[in-house]
PDB file of C-alpha atoms in Angstrom:
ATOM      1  CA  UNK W   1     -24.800 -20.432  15.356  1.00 46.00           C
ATOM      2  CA  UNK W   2     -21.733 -22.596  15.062  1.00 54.00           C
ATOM      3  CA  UNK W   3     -18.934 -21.772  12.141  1.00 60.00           C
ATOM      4  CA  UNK W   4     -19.967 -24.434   9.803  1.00 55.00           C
ATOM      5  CA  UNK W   5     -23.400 -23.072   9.767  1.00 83.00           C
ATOM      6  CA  UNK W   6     -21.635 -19.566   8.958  1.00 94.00           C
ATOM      7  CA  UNK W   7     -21.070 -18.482   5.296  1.00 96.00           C
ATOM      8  CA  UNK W   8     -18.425 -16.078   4.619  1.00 97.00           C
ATOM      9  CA  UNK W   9     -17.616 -13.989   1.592  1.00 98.00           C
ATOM     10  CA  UNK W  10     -13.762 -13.650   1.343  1.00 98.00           C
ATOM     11  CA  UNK W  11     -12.771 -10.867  -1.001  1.00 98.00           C
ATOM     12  CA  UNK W  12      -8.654 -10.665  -1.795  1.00 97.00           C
ATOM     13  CA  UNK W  13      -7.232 -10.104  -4.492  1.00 96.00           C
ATOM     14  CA  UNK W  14      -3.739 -11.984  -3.667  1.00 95.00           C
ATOM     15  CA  UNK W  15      -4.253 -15.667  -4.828  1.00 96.00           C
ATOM     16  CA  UNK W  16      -1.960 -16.909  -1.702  1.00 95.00           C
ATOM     17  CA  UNK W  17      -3.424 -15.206   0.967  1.00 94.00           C
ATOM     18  CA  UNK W  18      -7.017 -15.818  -0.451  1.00 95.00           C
ATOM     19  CA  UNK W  19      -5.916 -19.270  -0.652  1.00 96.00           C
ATOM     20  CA  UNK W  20      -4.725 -19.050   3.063  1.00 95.00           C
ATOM     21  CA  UNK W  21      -7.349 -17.419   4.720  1.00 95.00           C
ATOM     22  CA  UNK W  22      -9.971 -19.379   2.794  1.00 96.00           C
ATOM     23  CA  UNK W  23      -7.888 -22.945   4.308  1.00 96.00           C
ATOM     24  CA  UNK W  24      -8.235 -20.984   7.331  1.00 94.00           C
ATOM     25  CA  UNK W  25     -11.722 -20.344   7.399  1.00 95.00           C
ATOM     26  CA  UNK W  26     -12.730 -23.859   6.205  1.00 95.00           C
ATOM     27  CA  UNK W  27     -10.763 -25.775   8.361  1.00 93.00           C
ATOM     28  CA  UNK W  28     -12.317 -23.679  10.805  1.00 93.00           C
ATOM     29  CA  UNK W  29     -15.733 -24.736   9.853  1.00 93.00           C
ATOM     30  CA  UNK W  30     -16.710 -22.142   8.087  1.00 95.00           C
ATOM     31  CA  UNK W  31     -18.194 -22.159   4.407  1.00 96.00           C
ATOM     32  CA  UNK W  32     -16.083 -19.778   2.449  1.00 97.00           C
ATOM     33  CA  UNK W  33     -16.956 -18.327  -1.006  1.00 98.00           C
ATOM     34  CA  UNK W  34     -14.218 -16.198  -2.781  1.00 98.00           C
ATOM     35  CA  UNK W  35     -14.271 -12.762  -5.088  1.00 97.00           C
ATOM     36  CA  UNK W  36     -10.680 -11.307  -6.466  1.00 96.00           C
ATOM     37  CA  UNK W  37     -12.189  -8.089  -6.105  1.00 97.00           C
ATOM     38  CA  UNK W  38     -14.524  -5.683  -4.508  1.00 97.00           C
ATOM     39  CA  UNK W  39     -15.976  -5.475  -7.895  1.00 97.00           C
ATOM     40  CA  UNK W  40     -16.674  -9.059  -8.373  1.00 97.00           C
ATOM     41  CA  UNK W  41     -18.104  -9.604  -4.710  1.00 97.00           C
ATOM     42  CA  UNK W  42     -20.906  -6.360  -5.532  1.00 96.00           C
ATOM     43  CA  UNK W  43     -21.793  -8.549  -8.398  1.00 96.00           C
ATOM     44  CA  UNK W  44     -22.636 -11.266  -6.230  1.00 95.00           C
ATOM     45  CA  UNK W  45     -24.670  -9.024  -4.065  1.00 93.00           C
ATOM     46  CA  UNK W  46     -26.549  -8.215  -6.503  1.00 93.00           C
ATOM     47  CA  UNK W  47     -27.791 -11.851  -7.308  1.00 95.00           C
ATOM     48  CA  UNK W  48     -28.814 -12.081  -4.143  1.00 92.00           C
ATOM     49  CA  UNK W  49     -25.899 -13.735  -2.546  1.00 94.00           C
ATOM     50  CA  UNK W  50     -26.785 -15.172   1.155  1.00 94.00           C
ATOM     51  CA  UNK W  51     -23.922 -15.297   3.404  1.00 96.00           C
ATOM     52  CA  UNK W  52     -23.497 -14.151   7.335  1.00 96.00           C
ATOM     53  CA  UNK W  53     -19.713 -12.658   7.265  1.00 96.00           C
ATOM     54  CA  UNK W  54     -17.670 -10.165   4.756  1.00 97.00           C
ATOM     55  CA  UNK W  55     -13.788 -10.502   4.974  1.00 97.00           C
ATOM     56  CA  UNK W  56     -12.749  -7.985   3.006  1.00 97.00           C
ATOM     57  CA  UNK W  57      -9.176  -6.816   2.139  1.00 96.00           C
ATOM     58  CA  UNK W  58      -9.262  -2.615   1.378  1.00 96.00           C
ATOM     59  CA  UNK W  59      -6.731  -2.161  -1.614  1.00 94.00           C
ATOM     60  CA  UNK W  60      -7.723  -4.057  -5.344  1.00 92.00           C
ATOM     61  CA  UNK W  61      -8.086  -3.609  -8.840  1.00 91.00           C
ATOM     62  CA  UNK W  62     -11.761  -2.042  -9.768  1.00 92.00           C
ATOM     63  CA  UNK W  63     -13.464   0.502  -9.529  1.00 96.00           C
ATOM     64  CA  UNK W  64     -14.479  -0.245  -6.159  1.00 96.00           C
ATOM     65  CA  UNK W  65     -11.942  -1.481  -2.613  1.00 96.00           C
ATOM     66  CA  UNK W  66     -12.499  -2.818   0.110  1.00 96.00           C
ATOM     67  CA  UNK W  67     -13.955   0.297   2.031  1.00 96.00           C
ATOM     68  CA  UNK W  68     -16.525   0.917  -0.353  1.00 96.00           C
ATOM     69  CA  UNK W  69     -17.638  -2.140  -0.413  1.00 97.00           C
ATOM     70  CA  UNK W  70     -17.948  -2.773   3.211  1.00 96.00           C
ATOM     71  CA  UNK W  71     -19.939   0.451   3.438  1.00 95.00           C
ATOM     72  CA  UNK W  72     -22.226  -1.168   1.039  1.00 95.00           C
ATOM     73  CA  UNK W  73     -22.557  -4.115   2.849  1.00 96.00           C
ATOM     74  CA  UNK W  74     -22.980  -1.980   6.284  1.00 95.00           C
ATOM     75  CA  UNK W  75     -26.136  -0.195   4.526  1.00 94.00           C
ATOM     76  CA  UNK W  76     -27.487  -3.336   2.419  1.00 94.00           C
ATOM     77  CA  UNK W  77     -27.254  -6.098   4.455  1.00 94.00           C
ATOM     78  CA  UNK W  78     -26.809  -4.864   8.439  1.00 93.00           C
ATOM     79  CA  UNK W  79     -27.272  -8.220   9.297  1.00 94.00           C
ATOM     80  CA  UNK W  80     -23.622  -9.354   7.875  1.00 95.00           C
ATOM     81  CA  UNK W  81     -20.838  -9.006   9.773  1.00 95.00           C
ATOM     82  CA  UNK W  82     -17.936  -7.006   8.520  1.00 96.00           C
ATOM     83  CA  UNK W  83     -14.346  -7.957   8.750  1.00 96.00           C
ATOM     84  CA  UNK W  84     -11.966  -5.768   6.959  1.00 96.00           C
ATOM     85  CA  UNK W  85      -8.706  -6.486   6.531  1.00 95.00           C
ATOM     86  CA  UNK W  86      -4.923  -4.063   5.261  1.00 94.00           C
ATOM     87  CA  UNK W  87      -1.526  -3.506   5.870  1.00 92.00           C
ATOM     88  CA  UNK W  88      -1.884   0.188   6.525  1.00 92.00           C
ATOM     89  CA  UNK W  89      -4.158   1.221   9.628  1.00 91.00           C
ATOM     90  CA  UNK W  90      -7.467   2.201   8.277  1.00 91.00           C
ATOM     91  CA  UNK W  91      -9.470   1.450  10.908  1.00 88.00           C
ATOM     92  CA  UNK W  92     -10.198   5.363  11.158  1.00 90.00           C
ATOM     93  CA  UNK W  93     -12.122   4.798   7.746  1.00 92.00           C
ATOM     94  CA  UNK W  94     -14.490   1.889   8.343  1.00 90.00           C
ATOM     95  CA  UNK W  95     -18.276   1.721   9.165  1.00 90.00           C
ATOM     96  CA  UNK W  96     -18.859   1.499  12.649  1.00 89.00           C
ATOM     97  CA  UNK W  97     -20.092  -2.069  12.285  1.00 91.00           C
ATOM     98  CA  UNK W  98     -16.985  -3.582  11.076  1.00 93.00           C
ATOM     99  CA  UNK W  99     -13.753  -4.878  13.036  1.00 93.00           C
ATOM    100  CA  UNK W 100     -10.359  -4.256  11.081  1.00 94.00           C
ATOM    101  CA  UNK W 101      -7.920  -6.624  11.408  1.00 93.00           C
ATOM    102  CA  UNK W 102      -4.489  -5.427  10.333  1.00 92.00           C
ATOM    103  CA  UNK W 103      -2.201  -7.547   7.622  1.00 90.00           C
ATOM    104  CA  UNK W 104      -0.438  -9.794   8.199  1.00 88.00           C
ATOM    105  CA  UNK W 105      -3.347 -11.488  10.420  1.00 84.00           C
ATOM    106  CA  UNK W 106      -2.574 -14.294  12.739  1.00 86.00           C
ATOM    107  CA  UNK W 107      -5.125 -17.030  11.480  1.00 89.00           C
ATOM    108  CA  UNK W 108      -6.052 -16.603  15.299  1.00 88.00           C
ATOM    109  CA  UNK W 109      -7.014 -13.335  15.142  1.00 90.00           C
ATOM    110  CA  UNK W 110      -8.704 -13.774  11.995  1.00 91.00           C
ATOM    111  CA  UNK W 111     -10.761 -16.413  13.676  1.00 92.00           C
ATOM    112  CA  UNK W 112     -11.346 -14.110  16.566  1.00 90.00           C
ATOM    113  CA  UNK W 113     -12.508 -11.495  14.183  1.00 92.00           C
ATOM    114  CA  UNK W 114     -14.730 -13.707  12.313  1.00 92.00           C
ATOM    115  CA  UNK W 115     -16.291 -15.614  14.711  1.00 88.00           C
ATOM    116  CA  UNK W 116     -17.054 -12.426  16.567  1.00 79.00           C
ATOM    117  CA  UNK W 117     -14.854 -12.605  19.611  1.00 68.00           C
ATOM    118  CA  UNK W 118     -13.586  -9.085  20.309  1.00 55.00           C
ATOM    119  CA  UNK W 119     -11.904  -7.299  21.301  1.00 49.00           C
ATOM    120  CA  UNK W 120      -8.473  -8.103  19.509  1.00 43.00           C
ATOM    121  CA  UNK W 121      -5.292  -7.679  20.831  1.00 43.00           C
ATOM    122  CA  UNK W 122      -2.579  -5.635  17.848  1.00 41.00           C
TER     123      UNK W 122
END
């Protein structure tokens, strides 16, 4: 499946890198809809939201992060691919499914991440 056939859900709550990484993914052909918050994005699950790939950063407002909700995602939807993202290692503390990419991400290794080619260099 090429990238602009790929829909990802980008959750961040910084505008500027959720505005990055979205530029990012579009320009990389992917289609890219964005949540401020773990909160907001379980919302959108809950409508029945279709998309292929979860970018999710781990700290945010709510009631829920980034952890919790890619847990979620792991047990709802195992189809979806899981990218979590954080400044502090907690790669310990995500589902088995997922890849963490640590902040701040290369747009290259984001893109590796994404697009599902692994393993990725620190």
């Amino acid at each position: 499946m090429q990238a602009s056939q790929k829909t990802v859900l980008l959750v961040e709550d910084e505008p500027l890198i959720l505005m990055d990484v979205a530029d990012t993914l579009s320009e990389a052909g992917f289609q890219v809809i964005e949540a401020r918050s773990a909160d907001r994005a379980a919302a959108m699950l809950m409508t029945g939201l279709a998309f292929d790939i979860l970018v999710t950063d781990v700290d945010m407002p709510g009631t829920l992060n980034g952890l919790a909700l890619a847990a979620f995602v792991a047990v709802s939807r195992p189809d979806v691919d899981i990218v979590v993202t954080s400044g502090r290692d907690v790669s310990h503390l995500i589902p088995s499914v997922a890849t963490f990419v640590p902040k701040p991400a290369r747009p290259d290794r984001l893109l590796c991440a994404v697009s599902g080619n692994l393993p990725i260099a620190a």
